[in-house]
Coordinates of C-alpha atoms and ligand atoms in Angstrom, one line a residue:
M1 CA -36.3 -69.2 -0.1
A2 CA -38.3 -69.4 3.2
E3 CA -35.1 -68.5 5.0
L4 CA -34.5 -65.4 2.8
S5 CA -38.0 -64.1 3.3
R6 CA -37.6 -64.6 7.0
I7 CA -34.5 -62.5 6.9
V8 CA -36.1 -59.8 4.8
G9 CA -39.0 -59.9 7.1
S10 CA -37.0 -59.4 10.2
V11 CA -34.9 -56.6 8.7
F12 CA -38.1 -54.9 7.7
A13 CA -39.5 -55.3 11.2
V14 CA -36.4 -53.9 12.8
L15 CA -36.4 -51.0 10.5
C16 CA -40.0 -50.2 11.2
A17 CA -39.4 -50.5 14.9
Y18 CA -36.4 -48.2 14.6
L19 CA -38.3 -45.6 12.6
F20 CA -41.3 -45.7 15.0
Y21 CA -39.0 -45.4 18.0
H22 CA -37.2 -42.4 16.3
Y23 CA -40.5 -40.8 15.5
L24 CA -41.8 -41.3 19.0
E25 CA -38.7 -40.0 20.6
Q26 CA -38.9 -36.9 18.4
Q27 CA -42.5 -36.4 19.3
I28 CA -41.8 -36.7 23.0
T29 CA -38.8 -34.4 22.8
R30 CA -40.8 -31.8 20.9
R31 CA -43.8 -32.1 23.3
Q32 CA -41.5 -31.7 26.3
W33 CA -39.8 -28.8 24.7
T34 CA -43.1 -27.1 23.8
K35 CA -44.3 -27.6 27.4
R36 CA -41.1 -26.4 29.0
H37 CA -41.0 -23.2 27.0
G38 CA -44.7 -22.6 26.7
C39 CA -44.5 -22.8 22.9
A40 CA -47.7 -22.6 20.9
D41 CA -48.5 -22.9 17.2
P42 CA -48.9 -19.8 15.0
P43 CA -51.8 -19.4 12.6
K44 CA -51.6 -21.9 9.6
Y45 CA -51.8 -21.0 6.0
P46 CA -54.9 -22.7 4.5
H47 CA -53.1 -24.9 2.0
R48 CA -55.2 -26.9 -0.5
D49 CA -52.5 -29.6 -0.9
P50 CA -50.1 -31.2 1.5
I51 CA -46.8 -29.9 0.0
G52 CA -47.7 -26.2 -0.5
L53 CA -47.8 -26.3 -4.3
D54 CA -50.7 -23.8 -4.2
L55 CA -48.4 -21.2 -2.6
F56 CA -45.7 -21.8 -5.3
V57 CA -48.2 -21.5 -8.1
S58 CA -49.7 -18.3 -6.6
N59 CA -46.2 -16.8 -6.3
I60 CA -45.4 -17.6 -9.9
R61 CA -48.7 -16.1 -11.0
N62 CA -48.1 -13.0 -9.0
A63 CA -44.6 -12.7 -10.4
K64 CA -46.0 -12.7 -13.9
H65 CA -47.9 -9.6 -13.0
F66 CA -45.0 -8.0 -11.1
R67 CA -46.8 -8.4 -7.8
M68 CA -45.1 -11.3 -6.0
L69 CA -43.9 -9.0 -3.2
E70 CA -47.3 -7.4 -2.8
G71 CA -48.9 -10.9 -2.7
W72 CA -46.6 -11.8 0.2
K73 CA -47.4 -8.6 2.0
E74 CA -51.1 -9.3 1.7
R75 CA -50.6 -12.7 3.3
W76 CA -49.1 -11.3 6.4
Q77 CA -51.9 -8.7 6.6
K78 CA -54.4 -11.5 6.4
Y79 CA -52.8 -14.2 8.6
G80 CA -50.8 -12.2 11.0
T81 CA -47.1 -11.2 11.3
T82 CA -46.1 -14.8 11.8
F83 CA -47.8 -17.9 10.3
S84 CA -46.8 -21.4 9.3
G85 CA -47.2 -23.3 6.1
M86 CA -45.5 -25.5 3.6
S87 CA -43.3 -24.5 0.6
M88 CA -42.8 -27.3 -1.9
G89 CA -42.6 -29.9 0.8
V90 CA -40.6 -27.9 3.3
R91 CA -42.1 -26.7 6.6
N92 CA -42.0 -23.0 6.9
V93 CA -42.5 -20.2 9.4
Y94 CA -43.3 -17.0 7.6
T95 CA -42.5 -14.0 9.8
V96 CA -42.1 -10.3 9.6
D97 CA -41.9 -9.9 13.4
P98 CA -38.8 -7.9 14.4
L99 CA -38.2 -10.1 17.5
N100 CA -38.2 -13.3 15.4
L101 CA -35.9 -11.7 12.8
Q102 CA -33.4 -10.7 15.5
S103 CA -33.5 -14.2 16.9
V104 CA -32.8 -15.8 13.5
H105 CA -30.1 -13.4 12.3
A106 CA -28.4 -12.4 15.5
L107 CA -29.3 -13.9 18.9
N108 CA -29.7 -17.5 17.6
F109 CA -27.5 -17.1 14.5
S110 CA -25.7 -20.4 15.0
N111 CA -29.0 -22.4 15.0
Y112 CA -29.7 -21.4 11.4
G113 CA -28.0 -21.6 8.0
V114 CA -28.5 -21.1 4.3
Q115 CA -27.7 -24.6 3.2
P116 CA -28.9 -26.8 1.7
I117 CA -31.7 -25.1 -0.2
R118 CA -29.8 -22.0 -1.3
R119 CA -26.6 -23.8 -1.9
D120 CA -28.1 -26.5 -4.0
A121 CA -30.2 -24.2 -6.1
T122 CA -27.5 -21.8 -6.9
L123 CA -24.3 -24.0 -7.0
P124 CA -24.1 -24.4 -10.8
F125 CA -23.9 -20.6 -11.2
L126 CA -22.4 -19.3 -8.0
G127 CA -20.3 -22.2 -6.8
E128 CA -19.1 -22.2 -3.2
G129 CA -18.7 -18.8 -1.6
V130 CA -20.0 -16.4 0.9
F131 CA -23.6 -16.6 -0.1
T132 CA -23.9 -20.3 -0.5
M133 CA -22.0 -21.7 2.5
D134 CA -22.3 -21.9 6.3
G135 CA -19.8 -22.7 9.0
P136 CA -16.0 -22.6 8.5
F137 CA -16.2 -22.2 4.7
W138 CA -18.4 -19.2 5.1
D139 CA -16.1 -17.8 7.9
H140 CA -13.2 -18.2 5.5
S141 CA -14.9 -16.6 2.6
R142 CA -16.0 -13.7 4.8
A143 CA -12.4 -13.2 6.0
L144 CA -11.1 -13.3 2.5
I145 CA -13.3 -10.3 1.4
R146 CA -13.1 -8.3 4.6
P147 CA -10.1 -6.1 3.6
T148 CA -12.1 -5.0 0.5
F149 CA -14.3 -3.0 2.8
T150 CA -11.9 -0.8 4.7
R151 CA -12.6 2.8 4.6
T152 CA -9.8 3.7 2.2
N153 CA -11.0 1.2 -0.3
V154 CA -14.6 2.1 -0.1
A155 CA -14.0 5.8 -0.2
N156 CA -11.9 5.7 -3.3
L157 CA -13.6 8.7 -4.7
P158 CA -11.0 9.7 -7.4
A159 CA -11.4 6.3 -9.0
F160 CA -15.1 6.7 -8.9
E161 CA -14.9 10.2 -10.4
V162 CA -13.3 9.1 -13.6
N163 CA -16.2 6.7 -14.3
F164 CA -18.8 9.1 -13.1
Q165 CA -17.6 11.8 -15.6
K166 CA -17.9 9.2 -18.5
F167 CA -21.4 8.5 -17.2
L168 CA -22.3 12.2 -17.2
N169 CA -21.1 12.5 -20.8
L170 CA -23.7 9.9 -21.9
L171 CA -26.6 12.0 -20.6
P172 CA -28.5 14.1 -23.1
K173 CA -27.7 17.8 -22.6
D174 CA -30.9 19.1 -24.1
G175 CA -33.3 18.0 -21.4
E176 CA -34.5 15.0 -23.5
T177 CA -36.0 12.1 -21.5
V178 CA -33.4 9.4 -20.8
D179 CA -33.7 5.8 -19.5
L180 CA -31.1 5.9 -16.7
K181 CA -31.3 2.2 -15.8
P182 CA -29.0 0.8 -18.5
L183 CA -26.6 3.7 -17.8
F184 CA -26.4 3.0 -14.1
Y185 CA -25.7 -0.6 -14.9
R186 CA -22.8 0.4 -17.1
L187 CA -21.5 2.8 -14.5
F188 CA -21.5 0.2 -11.7
L189 CA -20.2 -2.5 -14.0
D190 CA -17.1 -0.3 -14.6
T191 CA -16.6 0.8 -11.0
S192 CA -17.1 -2.7 -9.5
S193 CA -14.9 -4.4 -12.1
E194 CA -12.2 -1.9 -11.4
F195 CA -12.5 -2.4 -7.7
L196 CA -12.7 -6.2 -7.8
F197 CA -10.6 -7.2 -10.8
G198 CA -8.2 -4.3 -11.0
E199 CA -9.4 -3.2 -14.5
S200 CA -12.6 -1.8 -15.8
V201 CA -14.7 -3.6 -18.4
N202 CA -15.2 -0.1 -19.9
A203 CA -18.9 -0.5 -20.4
L204 CA -19.2 3.3 -20.4
S205 CA -16.8 3.8 -23.3
E206 CA -18.1 4.2 -26.8
K207 CA -15.5 1.9 -28.5
T208 CA -15.4 -0.8 -25.9
P209 CA -15.0 -4.4 -27.1
F210 CA -17.0 -5.5 -24.1
K211 CA -20.5 -6.7 -25.1
T212 CA -22.4 -5.0 -22.2
K213 CA -25.9 -6.0 -23.2
E214 CA -25.1 -9.6 -24.0
F215 CA -23.2 -10.0 -20.8
L216 CA -25.9 -8.4 -18.6
D217 CA -28.7 -10.4 -20.3
A218 CA -26.8 -13.6 -19.6
F219 CA -25.9 -12.6 -16.0
H220 CA -29.4 -11.6 -15.2
Y221 CA -30.9 -14.7 -16.8
A222 CA -28.6 -16.8 -14.7
Q223 CA -29.7 -14.9 -11.6
R224 CA -33.4 -15.3 -12.4
G225 CA -33.0 -19.0 -12.8
M226 CA -31.5 -19.3 -9.4
G227 CA -34.5 -17.5 -8.0
V228 CA -36.9 -20.0 -9.6
R229 CA -34.8 -23.0 -8.5
I230 CA -34.8 -21.7 -4.9
Q231 CA -38.6 -21.5 -5.0
M232 CA -38.8 -25.0 -6.3
R233 CA -37.0 -26.4 -3.2
K234 CA -36.8 -30.2 -3.5
F235 CA -38.4 -30.2 -6.9
K236 CA -35.7 -28.3 -8.6
F237 CA -34.8 -31.4 -10.7
L238 CA -37.9 -30.4 -12.7
F239 CA -36.1 -27.2 -13.7
R240 CA -35.0 -27.8 -17.3
D241 CA -33.8 -24.8 -19.1
K242 CA -31.0 -25.0 -21.6
K243 CA -30.8 -21.3 -21.8
W244 CA -30.0 -21.1 -18.1
W245 CA -26.9 -23.3 -18.6
E246 CA -25.8 -21.2 -21.5
A247 CA -26.2 -18.0 -19.5
I248 CA -24.0 -19.6 -16.8
K249 CA -21.3 -20.4 -19.3
I250 CA -21.2 -16.9 -20.6
S251 CA -20.9 -15.6 -17.0
H252 CA -18.2 -18.0 -16.0
D253 CA -16.2 -17.3 -19.1
F254 CA -16.3 -13.7 -18.2
A255 CA -15.0 -14.4 -14.7
Y256 CA -12.3 -16.8 -16.0
T257 CA -10.8 -14.0 -18.1
Y258 CA -10.0 -12.1 -15.0
V259 CA -9.2 -15.1 -12.9
D260 CA -6.5 -16.1 -15.4
K261 CA -5.0 -12.7 -15.3
A262 CA -5.0 -12.9 -11.5
L263 CA -3.2 -16.2 -11.7
E264 CA -0.5 -14.6 -13.8
F265 CA -0.3 -11.9 -11.2
R266 CA 0.1 -14.7 -8.6
K267 CA 3.1 -16.1 -10.5
R268 CA 4.8 -12.7 -10.6
Y269 CA 4.0 -12.2 -7.0
L270 CA 5.5 -15.5 -5.9
E271 CA 8.6 -15.0 -8.0
S272 CA 9.3 -11.6 -6.6
K273 CA 8.6 -12.9 -3.1
N274 CA 10.9 -15.9 -3.5
S275 CA 13.7 -13.8 -5.0
G276 CA 13.6 -11.7 -1.8
K277 CA 12.9 -8.5 -3.6
K278 CA 10.6 -6.2 -1.7
S279 CA 7.0 -7.0 -2.4
L280 CA 5.8 -6.3 -5.8
S281 CA 3.9 -3.1 -6.1
E282 CA 0.9 -4.9 -7.4
D283 CA -1.6 -2.3 -8.5
D284 CA -1.5 1.2 -9.7
D285 CA -2.0 4.0 -7.2
R286 CA -5.6 4.4 -8.0
H287 CA -6.2 0.9 -6.7
P288 CA -4.1 0.0 -3.7
Y289 CA -6.2 -3.1 -3.1
V290 CA -7.6 -5.4 -5.8
L291 CA -9.8 -8.2 -4.3
L292 CA -9.1 -10.8 -7.0
H293 CA -5.4 -10.3 -6.7
E294 CA -5.5 -10.7 -2.9
M295 CA -7.5 -13.9 -3.3
A296 CA -5.0 -15.2 -5.9
K297 CA -2.2 -14.8 -3.3
E298 CA -4.1 -17.4 -1.1
T299 CA -5.1 -20.0 -3.7
D300 CA -4.4 -21.0 -7.3
D301 CA -7.7 -22.9 -7.5
R302 CA -9.2 -21.5 -10.7
D303 CA -12.8 -22.6 -10.0
N304 CA -12.7 -21.5 -6.4
L305 CA -11.5 -18.0 -7.5
R306 CA -14.2 -17.9 -10.1
S307 CA -16.9 -18.7 -7.6
Q308 CA -15.7 -16.2 -5.0
I309 CA -15.4 -13.4 -7.5
I310 CA -18.8 -14.0 -9.0
H311 CA -20.4 -13.8 -5.6
I312 CA -18.9 -10.4 -4.9
F313 CA -19.5 -9.2 -8.4
I314 CA -23.2 -9.9 -8.2
A315 CA -23.4 -8.2 -4.8
G316 CA -21.3 -5.2 -6.0
H317 CA -22.8 -4.2 -9.3
D318 CA -26.3 -5.3 -9.2
S319 CA -27.5 -4.1 -5.8
T320 CA -25.9 -0.7 -6.3
A321 CA -27.2 -0.1 -9.8
I322 CA -30.7 -1.1 -8.7
T323 CA -30.7 1.0 -5.6
V324 CA -29.4 4.2 -7.3
G325 CA -31.9 3.5 -10.1
H326 CA -34.7 3.5 -7.4
V327 CA -33.4 6.7 -5.9
F328 CA -33.8 8.5 -9.2
F329 CA -37.2 6.8 -9.8
H330 CA -38.4 8.6 -6.7
L331 CA -36.6 11.8 -7.3
C332 CA -38.3 12.2 -10.7
R333 CA -41.7 11.8 -9.1
N334 CA -41.0 14.0 -6.0
P335 CA -39.7 17.4 -7.2
E336 CA -39.8 18.9 -3.7
V337 CA -37.5 16.2 -2.5
Y338 CA -35.2 16.7 -5.5
E339 CA -35.0 20.5 -4.8
K340 CA -34.2 19.9 -1.1
L341 CA -31.5 17.4 -2.0
H342 CA -30.1 19.6 -4.7
A343 CA -29.8 22.5 -2.2
E344 CA -28.0 20.3 0.3
V345 CA -25.5 19.1 -2.3
K346 CA -24.9 22.6 -3.7
A347 CA -24.3 24.0 -0.2
L348 CA -21.4 21.6 0.3
D349 CA -18.3 23.8 -0.3
E350 CA -15.6 21.2 0.5
E351 CA -14.2 18.4 -1.4
L352 CA -16.3 15.2 -1.6
T353 CA -14.9 12.7 1.0
F354 CA -16.2 9.8 2.9
E355 CA -16.9 12.2 5.8
S356 CA -18.6 14.9 3.8
L357 CA -20.8 12.3 2.2
K358 CA -21.9 11.1 5.6
S359 CA -22.5 14.6 6.7
M360 CA -25.2 15.1 4.1
R361 CA -28.2 14.3 6.2
Y362 CA -31.0 14.6 3.6
L363 CA -29.0 12.5 1.1
Q364 CA -28.8 9.8 3.8
Y365 CA -32.5 10.0 4.4
A366 CA -33.3 9.8 0.7
I367 CA -31.2 6.7 0.3
K368 CA -32.6 5.1 3.5
E369 CA -36.1 5.8 2.3
T370 CA -35.4 4.2 -1.0
L371 CA -34.0 1.1 0.6
R372 CA -37.0 1.0 2.8
L373 CA -39.4 0.9 -0.1
H374 CA -37.1 -1.2 -2.4
P375 CA -34.8 -3.5 -0.4
V376 CA -32.7 -5.4 -3.0
T377 CA -33.1 -8.7 -1.1
P378 CA -36.8 -8.5 -0.6
L379 CA -37.4 -12.2 0.2
D380 CA -35.1 -14.4 2.2
G381 CA -35.0 -17.4 4.4
R382 CA -32.9 -19.4 6.8
I383 CA -33.0 -23.1 7.7
A384 CA -33.1 -24.4 11.3
Y385 CA -30.1 -26.6 11.8
Q386 CA -31.5 -28.0 15.0
D387 CA -34.7 -28.0 17.0
T388 CA -35.1 -24.4 18.2
M389 CA -37.7 -21.8 18.9
L390 CA -38.7 -18.3 17.8
P391 CA -39.6 -15.9 20.6
T392 CA -43.0 -14.8 19.4
G393 CA -46.0 -15.3 17.1
G394 CA -47.7 -18.4 18.6
G395 CA -50.9 -19.0 20.6
P396 CA -54.3 -17.2 20.6
N397 CA -52.7 -13.8 21.4
G398 CA -49.8 -14.3 19.0
D399 CA -47.2 -13.7 21.7
S400 CA -46.1 -17.2 22.7
P401 CA -42.8 -18.7 21.5
I402 CA -43.0 -21.0 18.5
F403 CA -41.3 -24.4 18.3
V404 CA -39.2 -24.7 15.1
P405 CA -38.3 -28.2 14.2
K406 CA -34.9 -28.9 12.7
G407 CA -35.0 -28.6 8.9
S408 CA -37.8 -26.0 8.7
L409 CA -37.4 -22.7 7.0
V410 CA -37.9 -19.3 8.5
T411 CA -38.9 -17.0 5.6
T412 CA -39.2 -13.3 5.7
S413 CA -39.9 -10.4 3.3
L414 CA -38.1 -7.1 3.8
H415 CA -40.5 -5.6 1.4
A416 CA -43.4 -6.5 3.7
L417 CA -41.5 -5.7 6.9
H418 CA -40.6 -2.2 5.7
R419 CA -44.3 -1.5 4.9
L420 CA -46.2 -3.2 7.7
A421 CA -44.0 -2.2 10.7
P422 CA -45.9 0.1 13.1
C423 CA -43.1 2.7 13.0
F424 CA -43.7 3.4 9.3
Q425 CA -47.4 4.0 9.6
P426 CA -49.7 5.8 8.6
D427 CA -48.1 6.3 5.2
P428 CA -45.9 3.3 4.6
D429 CA -46.2 3.4 0.8
T430 CA -45.2 7.0 0.5
F431 CA -41.6 8.1 -0.4
R432 CA -40.9 10.6 2.4
P433 CA -37.3 11.0 3.4
E434 CA -38.3 13.3 6.2
R435 CA -39.6 10.4 8.3
W436 CA -36.0 9.5 9.0
E437 CA -35.6 12.7 11.1
T438 CA -37.6 10.9 13.9
V439 CA -38.1 7.2 13.2
R440 CA -35.8 4.7 15.0
P441 CA -36.9 1.4 13.6
G442 CA -34.4 -1.1 15.1
W443 CA -35.1 -4.6 13.7
S444 CA -38.1 -3.3 11.7
Y445 CA -35.7 -1.9 9.1
L446 CA -33.2 -4.3 7.7
P447 CA -32.1 -3.5 4.1
F448 CA -28.7 -5.1 4.8
F449 CA -30.1 -7.6 7.3
G450 CA -28.2 -7.8 10.6
G451 CA -26.0 -10.0 12.9
P452 CA -22.8 -11.8 11.8
R453 CA -24.0 -12.2 8.2
I454 CA -24.9 -8.5 7.7
C455 CA -24.0 -7.1 4.3
P456 CA -20.3 -6.2 4.4
G457 CA -20.9 -3.8 1.5
R458 CA -23.4 -1.7 3.4
Ligands
HEM501 C1 -27.5 -0.9 -1.9 C2 -26.6 -1.8 -1.8 C3 -26.7 -3.1 -1.1 C4 -27.7 -3.7 -0.4 C5 -29.1 -3.2 -0.2 C6 -27.2 -5.0 0.1 C7 -27.9 -5.9 0.8 C8 -27.5 -7.1 1.3 C9 -28.3 -8.1 2.0 C10 -29.7 -7.9 2.5 C11 -27.5 -9.2 2.3 C12 -27.9 -10.4 3.1 C13 -28.3 -11.5 2.2 C14 -28.5 -12.8 3.0 O1 -27.7 -13.2 3.8 O2 -29.5 -13.5 2.7 C15 -26.2 -8.9 1.7 C16 -25.1 -9.7 1.7 C17 -23.9 -9.5 1.1 N1 -23.6 -8.3 0.5 FE1 -24.7 -6.7 0.2 N2 -25.9 -5.1 -0.3 C18 -25.5 -4.0 -1.0 C19 -24.3 -3.8 -1.6 C20 -23.2 -4.6 -1.5 C21 -22.0 -4.3 -2.1 C22 -21.6 -3.1 -2.9 C23 -21.2 -5.4 -1.9 C24 -19.8 -5.7 -2.3 C25 -19.0 -5.1 -3.2 C26 -22.0 -6.3 -1.1 C27 -21.5 -7.6 -0.7 C28 -22.3 -8.5 0.0 C29 -21.8 -9.8 0.4 C30 -20.4 -10.4 0.1 C31 -22.8 -10.4 1.1 C32 -22.8 -11.8 1.8 C33 -22.6 -11.7 3.2 C34 -22.6 -13.1 3.9 O3 -23.4 -13.9 3.6 O4 -21.8 -13.2 4.9 N3 -23.2 -5.8 -0.9 N4 -26.2 -7.6 1.1
NAG502 C1 -32.6 -19.6 21.0 O1 -32.8 -20.9 20.9 C2 -32.8 -21.6 22.1 C3 -33.0 -23.1 21.8 O2 -32.2 -23.5 20.7 C4 -33.9 -21.1 23.0 O3 -33.9 -21.7 24.2 C5 -33.8 -19.6 23.1 O4 -34.9 -19.1 23.8 C6 -33.7 -18.9 21.8 N1 -33.4 -17.5 21.9 C7 -34.1 -16.6 21.2 C8 -33.7 -15.2 21.5 O5 -34.9 -16.9 20.4

């Protein structure tokens, strides 16, 4: 007995010594680092508890009143463009400084990643794919979807036109007020399903068997749950919502329908390939390239295909429907902008092509301005994979570099960045497409972020 307690005692002592040594070494490395690079601390958020529960509660409360993003913006106004704090037990640097964003997303890209917080919070719904992974798996996923975004695929205007005409037919012709949002959702459900799965879900058709509302409700519920779980960080085990798992099942079943068809396609593809016939003409002329079919050539892993396609499907239908919705939100409230845009569109006397779309300057400005005010990824973060530093925001003048210990988050808000940056003053909250005639914002405007992980669908 005495023997045992002596052993336990020594093991404990060695462990303590080790932990202390480890702690000391870390402190010394960090102090040296800080000294060598002239790092200094940024302002601290005045938490009332050690893990930052107060910030979480305040975000949830703001979200209930649809002002979570404004709440974030006010914090940067109050504490400076870069400050530090805790979010549910995780150290955090909150920054809307363009230099720091450029460091995280481009110059020091390899020092940061999205795992484990984003991955763990979203895995039950998204699975492994381009949003949730870092390193070689991310590289691979990115390569898999790259061909989707060639010019010929993106500028497939005849395919879009068919759906667009159906959309127009659903608008009232007598000037009656119409809620465009659900119609935009249906439009982009059809275009993105066609583009990604090779067949439309036909949400715009009157007699479709597709239960659009049920599907969108489930899909959006699943997305909202991911958002809450990300905010909860390490405490997401407290997230208990049966409805969330049901919503995930509906979404997955939807994806499996198309995955199974793609696996049949794979069978035919391999047969024709093995029999030496010239390669199967896979898809009809309207769709020379179907993402899910291309992915099914590479793998027959049903779950992996489901994950990859759900990733792109979220990105493809949601961000577009929301952005076009916001464009019209502002056009309705700014008749002079609408008139100017209308004139530009009417003046175009050639066929609509990728090039002619790009040549419409005012149209570009209006969309840019919409994405400035309503970036679809308004809050986002990256985790430091190793001890590193941000170029600015520390010290009394706020211009010293900041030491960023391994495991901390760097969080930003594009909503705040796009309204606080000096280049958008003095009227940052005004919808004014004309500002784009002169403004050159660089890293102060990032609706698609930047660097290697920039949105491929931009
Ligand atoms: C208005 C439209 C869009 C906006 C504003 C937008 C914005 C963004 C942003 C900000 C990110 C970075 C998120 C992050 O890494 O944390 C992103 C990533 C991504 N977007 Fe988009 N997006 C749009 C449309 C699309 C479309 C139409 C597609 C595909 C059909 C798409 C596919 C993706 C993919 C696959 C990623 C992940 C990239 C990666 O992590 O490597 N996006 N998008
Ligand atoms: C990138 O990080 C390294 C340390 O990991 C640091 O020395 C360097 O200054 C950083 N560069 C930028 C632009 O932040």
